[in-house]
Amino acid sequence: MLPALAMFLAFAIIPLVIALGLSFTSWDGLTAPEFNGIANWVSRLTDPLTYHALWLTFQVIVLSWLIQTPMSVLIGVFIAGKQRYRAVLAALYFLPLIMSSAAIAIAFKALLDPNYGVGHAFGLSVLSRDWLGSQTYALYVVILVIAWQFIPFHSLLYQAAARQIPGSLYEASQIDGAGRMRQFFSITLPMLRNTIVTSSTLMIVGSLTYFDIVYVLTQGGPGYATRILPLDMYLTGFSASDLGNASVLAVILVIIGLAIALALTRLSGFNRMTSDQEGA
């Protein structure tokens, strides 16, 4: 317990306190920080760019959940089967888990290049468009690439949870004449409730940390089309050398993340859930 508490203090509480302190200073990272009161907070909270970044971040959270959750549940339940070919497919499907975000972003940037990418190579007019250069579609392309990267991780959670569902429930339902669809909606989904809450919490709070893949794909562009809040924080801090304002954005991200996590925990009744594992 004590080592865990020490780690939590060292890597969570202390950095947060430092960021909060820096948010009340003017600091370029080279000279000594100068206290400037709430000037940074007023500047960021009255800047339309901050609310634009928040809106983009909200879209990323909602769309990522809507895309990743159903796909992860279906794939996780499918690969939870005992057939050997499913294990082979699972091994192939989990490959994105061992790839870095930067490598994935570079690969997709090359594949979607309108001049040298897949669309140009195979004469596919749909893929020949400059998707990442479009102010309308760039954000959605980024969300799809993020989904491609993270769906395998969440599928792994659902695979493990699906394998813990007692087989006797399916045997009893078969005796009662239930088909696969009825079993999925009446047994599998309810028994995955705990995992759905856990996965959704990781997915939604994790959406507040997407930075590297967006930076490599678009660097926030075109214009401000993909400048989500974590990227806005990085660009403000390290491109504009304004670590005081960047600290304000960091604190806002932490507050949003905590609020979402607490809301999910309370609304889902997660703290009252019990194990669904047979014999637990």
Short mmCIF file of C-alpha atoms in Angstrom, two decimals:
data_model
loop_
_atom_site.label_atom_id
_atom_site.label_comp_id
_atom_site.label_asym_id
_atom_site.label_seq_id
_atom_site.Cartn_x
_atom_site.Cartn_y
_atom_site.Cartn_z
CA MET A 1 0.00 0.00 0.00
CA LEU A 2 2.76 2.45 0.95
CA PRO A 3 4.79 1.99 -2.27
CA ALA A 4 1.64 2.50 -4.34
CA LEU A 5 0.81 5.65 -2.41
CA ALA A 6 4.36 6.93 -2.89
CA MET A 7 4.18 6.29 -6.63
CA PHE A 8 0.81 8.02 -6.82
CA LEU A 9 2.18 11.05 -5.00
CA ALA A 10 5.34 11.16 -7.12
CA PHE A 11 3.74 10.73 -10.54
CA ALA A 12 0.24 12.18 -10.07
CA ILE A 13 -0.20 14.57 -7.16
CA ILE A 14 3.17 16.38 -7.19
CA PRO A 15 3.17 17.05 -10.99
CA LEU A 16 -0.41 18.28 -10.72
CA VAL A 17 0.50 20.67 -7.90
CA ILE A 18 3.48 21.93 -9.92
CA ALA A 19 1.29 22.46 -13.01
CA LEU A 20 -1.27 24.31 -10.89
CA GLY A 21 1.47 26.55 -9.51
CA LEU A 22 2.91 27.24 -12.98
CA SER A 23 -0.54 28.21 -14.25
CA PHE A 24 -0.21 31.40 -12.15
CA THR A 25 3.14 32.32 -13.65
CA SER A 26 4.62 33.65 -16.86
CA TRP A 27 7.35 31.20 -17.93
CA ASP A 28 9.07 30.51 -21.23
CA GLY A 29 10.97 27.48 -19.95
CA LEU A 30 14.34 29.22 -19.98
CA THR A 31 14.12 32.13 -17.58
CA ALA A 32 12.76 32.03 -14.05
CA PRO A 33 8.94 31.88 -13.73
CA GLU A 34 7.28 35.18 -12.80
CA PHE A 35 4.06 35.26 -10.80
CA ASN A 36 1.28 36.95 -12.79
CA GLY A 37 -1.81 36.06 -10.76
CA ILE A 38 -4.83 34.84 -12.70
CA ALA A 39 -3.78 36.47 -15.99
CA ASN A 40 -3.19 33.11 -17.68
CA TRP A 41 -6.58 31.79 -16.56
CA VAL A 42 -8.37 34.89 -17.79
CA SER A 43 -6.49 34.73 -21.08
CA ARG A 44 -7.32 31.06 -21.72
CA LEU A 45 -10.92 31.18 -20.52
CA THR A 46 -11.70 34.17 -22.77
CA ASP A 47 -9.88 32.77 -25.80
CA PRO A 48 -12.26 31.30 -28.42
CA LEU A 49 -9.49 28.87 -29.43
CA THR A 50 -9.76 27.19 -26.02
CA TYR A 51 -13.49 26.53 -26.52
CA HIS A 52 -12.87 25.37 -30.09
CA ALA A 53 -10.29 22.89 -28.77
CA LEU A 54 -12.75 21.76 -26.09
CA TRP A 55 -15.46 21.20 -28.72
CA LEU A 56 -13.08 19.15 -30.87
CA THR A 57 -12.03 17.14 -27.81
CA PHE A 58 -15.68 16.48 -26.97
CA GLN A 59 -16.27 15.22 -30.52
CA VAL A 60 -13.25 12.93 -30.25
CA ILE A 61 -14.52 11.52 -26.94
CA VAL A 62 -18.07 10.86 -28.15
CA LEU A 63 -17.22 9.54 -31.61
CA SER A 64 -14.36 7.40 -30.30
CA TRP A 65 -16.73 5.76 -27.81
CA LEU A 66 -19.46 5.26 -30.40
CA ILE A 67 -17.04 3.62 -32.84
CA GLN A 68 -14.77 1.68 -30.51
CA THR A 69 -17.26 0.23 -28.00
CA PRO A 70 -19.56 -1.78 -30.31
CA MET A 71 -16.64 -2.92 -32.47
CA SER A 72 -14.63 -3.97 -29.43
CA VAL A 73 -17.55 -5.89 -27.91
CA LEU A 74 -18.28 -7.77 -31.12
CA ILE A 75 -14.64 -8.60 -31.85
CA GLY A 76 -13.91 -9.50 -28.22
CA VAL A 77 -16.86 -11.88 -28.01
CA PHE A 78 -15.96 -13.40 -31.39
CA ILE A 79 -12.34 -14.15 -30.52
CA ALA A 80 -13.37 -15.49 -27.11
CA GLY A 81 -14.49 -18.64 -28.91
CA LYS A 82 -12.42 -21.79 -28.54
CA GLN A 83 -11.93 -22.44 -32.28
CA ARG A 84 -8.28 -22.43 -33.38
CA TYR A 85 -8.84 -20.12 -36.38
CA ARG A 86 -10.17 -17.46 -34.02
CA ALA A 87 -6.92 -17.57 -32.07
CA VAL A 88 -4.97 -17.06 -35.31
CA LEU A 89 -7.17 -14.11 -36.29
CA ALA A 90 -6.79 -12.65 -32.80
CA ALA A 91 -2.99 -12.83 -33.03
CA LEU A 92 -3.10 -10.92 -36.32
CA TYR A 93 -5.69 -8.49 -35.12
CA PHE A 94 -3.75 -7.52 -32.00
CA LEU A 95 -0.71 -6.40 -34.01
CA PRO A 96 -1.59 -2.67 -33.65
CA LEU A 97 -1.11 -3.10 -29.89
CA ILE A 98 2.64 -3.57 -30.35
CA MET A 99 3.02 -0.58 -32.67
CA SER A 100 3.77 2.91 -31.41
CA SER A 101 1.36 5.76 -32.03
CA ALA A 102 4.00 7.60 -34.05
CA ALA A 103 4.60 4.57 -36.31
CA ILE A 104 0.87 4.15 -36.89
CA ALA A 105 0.44 7.84 -37.68
CA ILE A 106 3.38 7.84 -40.13
CA ALA A 107 2.01 4.73 -41.85
CA PHE A 108 -1.50 6.14 -42.25
CA LYS A 109 -0.14 9.51 -43.36
CA ALA A 110 1.76 7.76 -46.14
CA LEU A 111 -1.20 5.53 -47.07
CA LEU A 112 -3.56 8.51 -47.28
CA ASP A 113 -1.17 10.74 -49.20
CA PRO A 114 -3.12 11.91 -52.30
CA ASN A 115 0.02 11.85 -54.47
CA TYR A 116 1.85 8.72 -53.33
CA GLY A 117 -0.61 6.79 -51.17
CA VAL A 118 -2.86 3.78 -51.71
CA GLY A 119 -5.39 5.75 -53.72
CA HIS A 120 -2.77 6.87 -56.25
CA ALA A 121 -1.10 3.46 -56.42
CA PHE A 122 -4.30 1.49 -57.11
CA GLY A 123 -6.30 4.21 -58.87
CA LEU A 124 -8.89 4.42 -56.07
CA SER A 125 -10.50 7.82 -56.47
CA VAL A 126 -12.11 7.62 -53.01
CA LEU A 127 -8.72 7.36 -51.31
CA SER A 128 -7.05 9.85 -53.67
CA ARG A 129 -8.65 12.77 -51.88
CA ASP A 130 -6.56 14.80 -49.49
CA TRP A 131 -8.44 13.55 -46.43
CA LEU A 132 -5.96 14.88 -43.89
CA GLY A 133 -5.86 18.25 -45.66
CA SER A 134 -9.63 18.71 -45.52
CA GLN A 135 -11.01 20.97 -42.78
CA THR A 136 -14.26 18.99 -42.95
CA TYR A 137 -12.93 15.44 -42.82
CA ALA A 138 -9.52 15.62 -41.15
CA LEU A 139 -10.88 15.20 -37.61
CA TYR A 140 -12.97 12.17 -38.58
CA VAL A 141 -10.00 10.54 -40.30
CA VAL A 142 -7.95 11.09 -37.14
CA ILE A 143 -10.71 9.51 -35.03
CA LEU A 144 -10.81 6.46 -37.33
CA VAL A 145 -7.04 6.02 -37.12
CA ILE A 146 -7.24 6.27 -33.32
CA ALA A 147 -10.01 3.64 -33.36
CA TRP A 148 -7.84 1.34 -35.49
CA GLN A 149 -5.11 1.62 -32.90
CA PHE A 150 -7.16 1.14 -29.73
CA ILE A 151 -9.99 -1.24 -30.68
CA PRO A 152 -7.64 -4.26 -30.28
CA PHE A 153 -6.84 -3.25 -26.69
CA HIS A 154 -10.49 -2.98 -25.70
CA SER A 155 -11.31 -6.17 -27.63
CA LEU A 156 -8.75 -7.90 -25.44
CA LEU A 157 -10.65 -6.75 -22.34
CA TYR A 158 -13.94 -8.05 -23.74
CA GLN A 159 -12.34 -11.31 -24.82
CA ALA A 160 -11.11 -11.96 -21.29
CA ALA A 161 -14.48 -11.00 -19.79
CA ALA A 162 -16.47 -13.11 -22.27
CA ARG A 163 -14.42 -16.18 -21.36
CA GLN A 164 -15.43 -15.75 -17.71
CA ILE A 165 -19.16 -16.05 -18.47
CA PRO A 166 -20.36 -19.42 -17.10
CA GLY A 167 -21.07 -21.87 -19.93
CA SER A 168 -24.04 -23.23 -17.96
CA LEU A 169 -25.96 -20.04 -18.78
CA TYR A 170 -25.65 -20.71 -22.52
CA GLU A 171 -26.51 -24.40 -22.07
CA ALA A 172 -29.65 -23.50 -20.13
CA SER A 173 -30.67 -20.95 -22.74
CA GLN A 174 -30.19 -23.49 -25.53
CA ILE A 175 -32.53 -25.87 -23.74
CA ASP A 176 -35.07 -23.03 -23.62
CA GLY A 177 -34.65 -22.55 -27.39
CA ALA A 178 -32.72 -19.27 -27.36
CA GLY A 179 -30.75 -18.50 -30.53
CA ARG A 180 -27.36 -16.80 -30.75
CA MET A 181 -28.82 -13.31 -31.03
CA ARG A 182 -31.01 -13.86 -27.99
CA GLN A 183 -28.05 -15.27 -26.06
CA PHE A 184 -25.92 -12.26 -27.02
CA PHE A 185 -28.43 -9.66 -25.87
CA SER A 186 -29.82 -11.57 -22.86
CA ILE A 187 -26.66 -13.20 -21.48
CA THR A 188 -23.44 -11.89 -23.02
CA LEU A 189 -24.10 -8.14 -22.92
CA PRO A 190 -25.52 -8.07 -19.36
CA MET A 191 -22.61 -10.20 -18.12
CA LEU A 192 -20.13 -7.80 -19.77
CA ARG A 193 -21.58 -4.81 -17.91
CA ASN A 194 -18.59 -4.41 -15.59
CA THR A 195 -16.17 -4.59 -18.48
CA ILE A 196 -18.21 -2.13 -20.54
CA VAL A 197 -17.98 0.39 -17.69
CA THR A 198 -14.23 -0.20 -17.25
CA SER A 199 -13.52 -0.05 -20.97
CA SER A 200 -15.68 3.05 -21.42
CA THR A 201 -13.90 4.83 -18.58
CA LEU A 202 -10.48 4.00 -20.06
CA MET A 203 -11.69 4.99 -23.52
CA ILE A 204 -13.27 8.30 -22.56
CA VAL A 205 -10.61 9.47 -20.13
CA GLY A 206 -7.92 8.19 -22.51
CA SER A 207 -9.42 10.40 -25.24
CA LEU A 208 -8.15 13.35 -23.23
CA THR A 209 -4.57 12.19 -23.72
CA TYR A 210 -4.48 11.76 -27.52
CA PHE A 211 -1.58 13.86 -28.67
CA ASP A 212 1.19 12.03 -30.49
CA ILE A 213 -0.93 10.42 -33.18
CA VAL A 214 -2.76 13.71 -33.91
CA TYR A 215 0.50 15.67 -33.94
CA VAL A 216 2.16 13.35 -36.43
CA LEU A 217 -0.92 13.09 -38.67
CA THR A 218 -1.95 16.75 -38.88
CA GLN A 219 -0.09 18.87 -36.29
CA GLY A 220 -3.51 20.31 -35.45
CA GLY A 221 -4.33 21.39 -38.99
CA PRO A 222 -5.48 22.19 -41.48
CA GLY A 223 -5.97 25.51 -39.72
CA TYR A 224 -7.32 24.53 -36.30
CA ALA A 225 -9.44 21.63 -37.59
CA THR A 226 -7.77 18.96 -35.40
CA ARG A 227 -6.26 21.10 -32.66
CA ILE A 228 -7.76 19.19 -29.73
CA LEU A 229 -7.06 20.30 -26.16
CA PRO A 230 -4.03 18.03 -25.43
CA LEU A 231 -2.40 19.15 -28.68
CA ASP A 232 -3.29 22.78 -27.95
CA MET A 233 -1.53 22.38 -24.59
CA TYR A 234 1.63 21.02 -26.26
CA LEU A 235 1.74 23.66 -29.00
CA THR A 236 1.11 26.45 -26.48
CA GLY A 237 3.82 25.20 -24.16
CA PHE A 238 6.58 24.06 -26.49
CA SER A 239 5.95 25.81 -29.82
CA ALA A 240 4.86 29.16 -28.36
CA SER A 241 7.13 28.76 -25.29
CA ASP A 242 4.25 29.76 -23.00
CA LEU A 243 4.33 27.15 -20.25
CA GLY A 244 2.11 29.21 -17.97
CA ASN A 245 -0.83 29.09 -20.37
CA ALA A 246 -0.04 25.47 -21.19
CA SER A 247 -0.27 24.65 -17.47
CA VAL A 248 -3.76 26.18 -17.41
CA LEU A 249 -4.80 23.79 -20.18
CA ALA A 250 -3.17 20.87 -18.33
CA VAL A 251 -5.18 21.64 -15.19
CA ILE A 252 -8.38 21.95 -17.25
CA LEU A 253 -7.69 18.53 -18.78
CA VAL A 254 -7.20 16.99 -15.33
CA ILE A 255 -10.43 18.55 -14.05
CA ILE A 256 -12.40 17.28 -17.05
CA GLY A 257 -10.88 13.81 -16.73
CA LEU A 258 -11.67 13.57 -13.02
CA ALA A 259 -15.22 14.83 -13.54
CA ILE A 260 -15.89 12.29 -16.29
CA ALA A 261 -14.37 9.40 -14.32
CA LEU A 262 -16.37 10.27 -11.18
CA ALA A 263 -19.58 10.68 -13.19
CA LEU A 264 -19.10 7.33 -14.93
CA THR A 265 -18.39 5.61 -11.61
CA ARG A 266 -21.47 7.04 -9.93
CA LEU A 267 -23.90 6.74 -12.85
CA SER A 268 -22.89 3.15 -13.66
CA GLY A 269 -22.93 1.99 -10.03
CA PHE A 270 -19.43 0.66 -10.60
CA ASN A 271 -18.57 0.78 -6.87
CA ARG A 272 -21.49 -1.57 -6.13
CA MET A 273 -20.67 -4.12 -8.82
CA THR A 274 -19.60 -7.66 -7.96
CA SER A 275 -17.59 -10.22 -9.90
CA ASP A 276 -19.42 -12.23 -12.55
CA GLN A 277 -16.78 -14.97 -12.53
CA GLU A 278 -18.14 -18.38 -11.78
CA GLY A 279 -17.41 -19.32 -8.17
CA ALA A 280 -16.29 -15.78 -7.24
#
